[in-house]
């Protein structure tokens, strides 16, 4: 069968995501996740291969009626793909959050190498901020620490549950990494190190990105 679709692509510093939505219904037909690995064009091409494989597996013919890109690599991939829309991440997060939660007031976004804060008022962005200096409160830092600790990212949640965290510096990745190594040397359990990292990342985000801005609920 033939289906008209819209193709959305988020090209981040760490990962590249693609999604196909059916024109008219808005139903999600397919989504795909690949590592950017420093090459956004190659990551985008991997998405295309995944979509082609999906078509063949389900005997479909997908007609792309529009392409939109967001993320740090949105311009280079948008130009390469001939995108109809090239949208910054804050706008994309705002529109996506409003679609799922129309009364949303505060949006926290933790990206691969940057984090963002968005304050929403009556469906419009009232204020926004992101980290321009330190990348400590981001996913790539946690990913690096997961490799050091020989755990998966999903293990952060299970290992930290119910654990009291030793104090850790939250100023930047250098100090946080040094403190994590120090905790290991001092004989702290892996669960304690993981919990300390999560607390430090949260404090870094709140101190460096949110700062004195309001955190509101509907």
C-alpha positions as a LaTeX table, in Angstrom:
\begin{tabular}{lrrr}
\hline
Residue & $x$ (\AA) & $y$ (\AA) & $z$ (\AA) \\
\hline
Unk1 & 0.00 & 0.00 & 0.00 \\
Unk2 & 1.02 & 3.64 & $-0.48$ \\
Unk3 & 1.08 & 6.05 & 2.46 \\
Unk4 & 1.80 & 9.80 & 2.49 \\
Unk5 & 4.13 & 10.70 & 5.38 \\
Unk6 & 5.93 & 13.61 & 7.03 \\
Unk7 & 9.55 & 12.96 & 8.02 \\
Unk8 & 10.98 & 14.62 & 11.12 \\
Unk9 & 14.69 & 14.42 & 11.94 \\
Unk10 & 16.50 & 15.47 & 15.14 \\
Unk11 & 20.25 & 15.61 & 14.53 \\
Unk12 & 21.87 & 15.96 & 17.94 \\
Unk13 & 25.51 & 15.99 & 18.92 \\
Unk14 & 25.22 & 12.49 & 20.37 \\
Unk15 & 22.31 & 10.85 & 18.58 \\
Unk16 & 20.16 & 11.28 & 15.47 \\
Unk17 & 16.49 & 10.41 & 15.55 \\
Unk18 & 13.91 & 10.10 & 12.78 \\
Unk19 & 10.14 & 9.76 & 12.85 \\
Unk20 & 7.50 & 9.19 & 10.18 \\
Unk21 & 3.95 & 10.44 & 10.73 \\
Unk22 & 1.04 & 9.68 & 8.47 \\
Unk23 & $-0.38$ & 12.73 & 6.70 \\
Unk24 & $-3.91$ & 13.44 & 7.86 \\
Unk25 & $-4.11$ & 11.18 & 10.91 \\
Unk26 & $-0.77$ & 12.22 & 12.45 \\
Unk27 & $-0.22$ & 8.60 & 13.48 \\
Unk28 & 3.40 & 7.58 & 14.12 \\
Unk29 & 4.30 & 4.86 & 11.63 \\
Unk30 & 7.99 & 4.43 & 12.36 \\
Unk31 & 10.79 & 5.84 & 14.49 \\
Unk32 & 14.51 & 5.19 & 14.41 \\
Unk33 & 17.53 & 6.08 & 16.57 \\
Unk34 & 21.17 & 6.10 & 15.50 \\
Unk35 & 24.42 & 7.49 & 16.92 \\
Unk36 & 25.59 & 10.72 & 15.27 \\
Unk37 & 29.25 & 9.76 & 15.86 \\
Unk38 & 30.51 & 13.15 & 14.68 \\
Unk39 & 29.07 & 12.69 & 11.17 \\
Unk40 & 25.50 & 14.05 & 10.88 \\
Unk41 & 25.20 & 13.32 & 7.15 \\
Unk42 & 26.20 & 9.68 & 7.60 \\
Unk43 & 23.80 & 9.40 & 10.55 \\
Unk44 & 20.99 & 10.80 & 8.39 \\
Unk45 & 21.80 & 8.29 & 5.66 \\
Unk46 & 21.48 & 5.50 & 8.24 \\
Unk47 & 17.97 & 6.76 & 8.99 \\
Unk48 & 17.12 & 6.56 & 5.30 \\
Unk49 & 18.40 & 2.98 & 5.14 \\
Unk50 & 16.28 & 2.10 & 8.17 \\
Unk51 & 13.20 & 3.59 & 6.52 \\
Unk52 & 13.91 & 1.71 & 3.30 \\
Unk53 & 14.24 & $-1.56$ & 5.24 \\
Unk54 & 10.94 & $-0.79$ & 7.00 \\
Unk55 & 9.21 & $-0.28$ & 3.64 \\
Unk56 & 10.49 & $-3.57$ & 2.28 \\
Unk57 & 9.61 & $-5.54$ & 5.42 \\
Unk58 & 6.02 & $-4.26$ & 5.44 \\
Unk59 & 5.53 & $-4.07$ & 1.66 \\
Unk60 & 4.83 & $-0.34$ & 1.81 \\
Unk61 & 5.51 & 2.61 & $-0.46$ \\
Unk62 & 6.05 & 5.75 & 1.62 \\
Unk63 & 5.63 & 9.09 & $-0.13$ \\
Unk64 & 7.43 & 11.83 & 1.83 \\
Unk65 & 5.35 & 15.01 & 1.59 \\
Unk66 & 7.54 & 17.10 & 3.86 \\
Unk67 & 10.80 & 17.01 & 5.83 \\
Unk68 & 11.69 & 18.95 & 8.95 \\
Unk69 & 15.00 & 19.02 & 10.82 \\
Unk70 & 16.00 & 20.17 & 14.29 \\
Unk71 & 18.99 & 19.67 & 16.59 \\
Unk72 & 22.57 & 20.92 & 16.42 \\
Unk73 & 23.04 & 19.46 & 12.91 \\
Unk74 & 19.71 & 20.71 & 11.57 \\
Unk75 & 21.19 & 23.16 & 9.06 \\
Unk76 & 23.73 & 20.88 & 7.40 \\
Unk77 & 21.33 & 17.93 & 7.22 \\
Unk78 & 18.42 & 20.18 & 6.32 \\
Unk79 & 20.37 & 21.56 & 3.36 \\
Unk80 & 21.53 & 18.08 & 2.35 \\
Unk81 & 18.00 & 16.66 & 2.57 \\
Unk82 & 16.25 & 19.65 & 1.02 \\
Unk83 & 14.15 & 20.08 & 4.17 \\
Unk84 & 10.97 & 22.13 & 4.10 \\
Unk85 & 11.48 & 23.28 & 7.69 \\
Unk86 & 14.69 & 23.82 & 9.68 \\
Unk87 & 13.65 & 24.52 & 13.27 \\
Unk88 & 15.76 & 25.26 & 16.38 \\
Unk89 & 15.54 & 22.81 & 19.28 \\
Unk90 & 13.75 & 25.16 & 21.68 \\
Unk91 & 10.92 & 25.72 & 19.21 \\
Unk92 & 10.70 & 21.99 & 18.49 \\
Unk93 & 10.59 & 21.09 & 22.21 \\
Unk94 & 7.95 & 23.73 & 22.86 \\
Unk95 & 5.67 & 22.57 & 20.02 \\
Unk96 & 6.12 & 18.90 & 20.91 \\
Unk97 & 5.42 & 19.44 & 24.61 \\
Unk98 & 2.32 & 21.54 & 23.87 \\
Unk99 & 0.96 & 18.84 & 21.58 \\
Unk100 & 1.17 & 16.22 & 24.34 \\
Unk101 & 0.56 & 18.51 & 27.34 \\
Unk102 & $-1.39$ & 21.64 & 26.28 \\
Unk103 & $-1.20$ & 23.17 & 29.78 \\
Unk104 & 2.56 & 22.70 & 30.23 \\
Unk105 & 4.31 & 25.56 & 32.06 \\
Unk106 & 7.95 & 24.46 & 32.48 \\
Unk107 & 10.08 & 22.30 & 30.17 \\
Unk108 & 13.43 & 20.78 & 31.18 \\
Unk109 & 15.48 & 19.34 & 28.30 \\
Unk110 & 18.73 & 17.47 & 28.91 \\
Unk111 & 20.56 & 16.97 & 25.63 \\
Unk112 & 23.75 & 15.26 & 24.59 \\
Unk113 & 25.95 & 18.33 & 24.98 \\
Unk114 & 23.59 & 21.09 & 26.02 \\
Unk115 & 20.61 & 21.51 & 28.29 \\
Unk116 & 17.67 & 23.87 & 28.01 \\
Unk117 & 14.98 & 25.46 & 30.14 \\
Unk118 & 11.71 & 26.78 & 28.69 \\
Unk119 & 8.97 & 28.66 & 30.54 \\
Unk120 & 5.60 & 28.54 & 28.78 \\
Unk121 & 2.73 & 30.98 & 29.17 \\
Unk122 & $-0.59$ & 30.44 & 27.34 \\
Unk123 & 1.10 & 28.29 & 24.70 \\
Unk124 & 3.95 & 30.74 & 24.04 \\
Unk125 & 7.56 & 30.80 & 25.18 \\
Unk126 & 7.87 & 33.38 & 27.95 \\
Unk127 & 11.52 & 32.67 & 28.81 \\
Unk128 & 14.28 & 30.23 & 27.84 \\
Unk129 & 17.89 & 29.53 & 28.68 \\
Unk130 & 20.58 & 26.99 & 27.90 \\
Unk131 & 24.09 & 26.17 & 29.12 \\
Unk132 & 26.62 & 28.14 & 27.12 \\
Unk133 & 29.72 & 27.22 & 29.13 \\
Unk134 & 29.64 & 23.95 & 31.09 \\
Unk135 & 28.40 & 20.62 & 29.71 \\
Unk136 & 28.28 & 18.87 & 33.09 \\
Unk137 & 24.49 & 18.66 & 33.20 \\
Unk138 & 24.17 & 16.73 & 29.96 \\
Unk139 & 23.73 & 13.22 & 28.60 \\
Unk140 & 27.17 & 12.85 & 27.04 \\
Unk141 & 28.84 & 13.37 & 30.43 \\
Unk142 & 26.69 & 10.65 & 32.00 \\
Unk143 & 27.42 & 8.40 & 29.02 \\
Unk144 & 31.17 & 8.86 & 29.55 \\
Unk145 & 30.86 & 8.10 & 33.26 \\
Unk146 & 28.78 & 5.01 & 32.51 \\
Unk147 & 31.66 & 3.71 & 30.39 \\
Unk148 & 34.14 & 4.43 & 33.20 \\
Unk149 & 31.94 & 2.57 & 35.69 \\
Unk150 & 31.26 & $-0.23$ & 33.17 \\
Unk151 & 27.48 & 0.12 & 33.38 \\
Unk152 & 24.69 & 0.98 & 30.94 \\
Unk153 & 22.82 & 4.28 & 31.00 \\
Unk154 & 19.66 & 2.47 & 32.10 \\
Unk155 & 21.55 & 1.22 & 35.16 \\
Unk156 & 21.72 & 4.75 & 36.62 \\
Unk157 & 18.09 & 4.57 & 37.69 \\
Unk158 & 18.18 & 1.10 & 39.23 \\
Unk159 & 21.55 & 1.49 & 40.97 \\
Unk160 & 20.70 & 4.86 & 42.54 \\
Unk161 & 17.30 & 3.88 & 43.93 \\
Unk162 & 17.21 & 4.40 & 47.70 \\
Unk163 & 20.94 & 5.26 & 47.91 \\
Unk164 & 22.26 & 8.21 & 49.91 \\
Unk165 & 24.68 & 10.23 & 47.81 \\
Unk166 & 28.10 & 11.41 & 49.05 \\
Unk167 & 28.71 & 15.10 & 48.28 \\
Unk168 & 30.16 & 15.84 & 44.84 \\
Unk169 & 31.23 & 19.08 & 43.16 \\
Unk170 & 28.73 & 20.30 & 40.54 \\
Unk171 & 30.72 & 23.18 & 39.01 \\
Unk172 & 31.89 & 21.45 & 35.82 \\
Unk173 & 32.74 & 18.10 & 34.27 \\
Unk174 & 36.42 & 18.28 & 35.29 \\
Unk175 & 35.66 & 18.61 & 39.00 \\
Unk176 & 32.76 & 16.15 & 38.87 \\
Unk177 & 34.91 & 13.55 & 37.15 \\
Unk178 & 37.73 & 14.05 & 39.67 \\
Unk179 & 35.28 & 13.68 & 42.56 \\
Unk180 & 33.82 & 10.50 & 41.05 \\
Unk181 & 37.31 & 8.99 & 40.77 \\
Unk182 & 38.03 & 10.11 & 44.34 \\
Unk183 & 34.92 & 8.34 & 45.64 \\
Unk184 & 36.00 & 5.12 & 43.92 \\
Unk185 & 39.52 & 5.39 & 45.37 \\
Unk186 & 38.05 & 6.00 & 48.84 \\
Unk187 & 36.14 & 2.75 & 48.60 \\
Unk188 & 32.63 & 4.00 & 47.96 \\
Unk189 & 30.29 & 1.55 & 46.26 \\
Unk190 & 29.41 & 1.95 & 42.59 \\
Unk191 & 25.81 & 2.68 & 43.62 \\
Unk192 & 26.98 & 5.65 & 45.70 \\
Unk193 & 29.14 & 7.03 & 42.89 \\
Unk194 & 26.24 & 6.74 & 40.43 \\
Unk195 & 23.86 & 8.52 & 42.81 \\
Unk196 & 26.37 & 11.30 & 43.46 \\
Unk197 & 26.80 & 11.85 & 39.73 \\
Unk198 & 23.05 & 12.13 & 39.21 \\
Unk199 & 22.67 & 14.60 & 42.08 \\
Unk200 & 25.60 & 16.68 & 40.77 \\
Unk201 & 24.16 & 16.74 & 37.24 \\
Unk202 & 20.80 & 17.91 & 38.59 \\
Unk203 & 22.39 & 20.64 & 40.71 \\
Unk204 & 24.54 & 21.77 & 37.80 \\
Unk205 & 21.46 & 22.07 & 35.58 \\
Unk206 & 19.47 & 23.96 & 38.21 \\
Unk207 & 22.36 & 26.31 & 39.08 \\
Unk208 & 23.75 & 26.94 & 35.57 \\
Unk209 & 20.64 & 26.78 & 33.37 \\
Unk210 & 17.51 & 27.36 & 35.44 \\
Unk211 & 19.26 & 29.74 & 37.86 \\
Unk212 & 16.63 & 31.96 & 39.53 \\
Unk213 & 13.92 & 31.34 & 36.94 \\
Unk214 & 10.54 & 30.01 & 38.07 \\
Unk215 & 9.56 & 26.34 & 37.95 \\
Unk216 & 5.81 & 26.29 & 37.47 \\
Unk217 & 3.13 & 23.63 & 37.06 \\
Unk218 & $-0.29$ & 23.93 & 35.38 \\
\hline
\end{tabular}
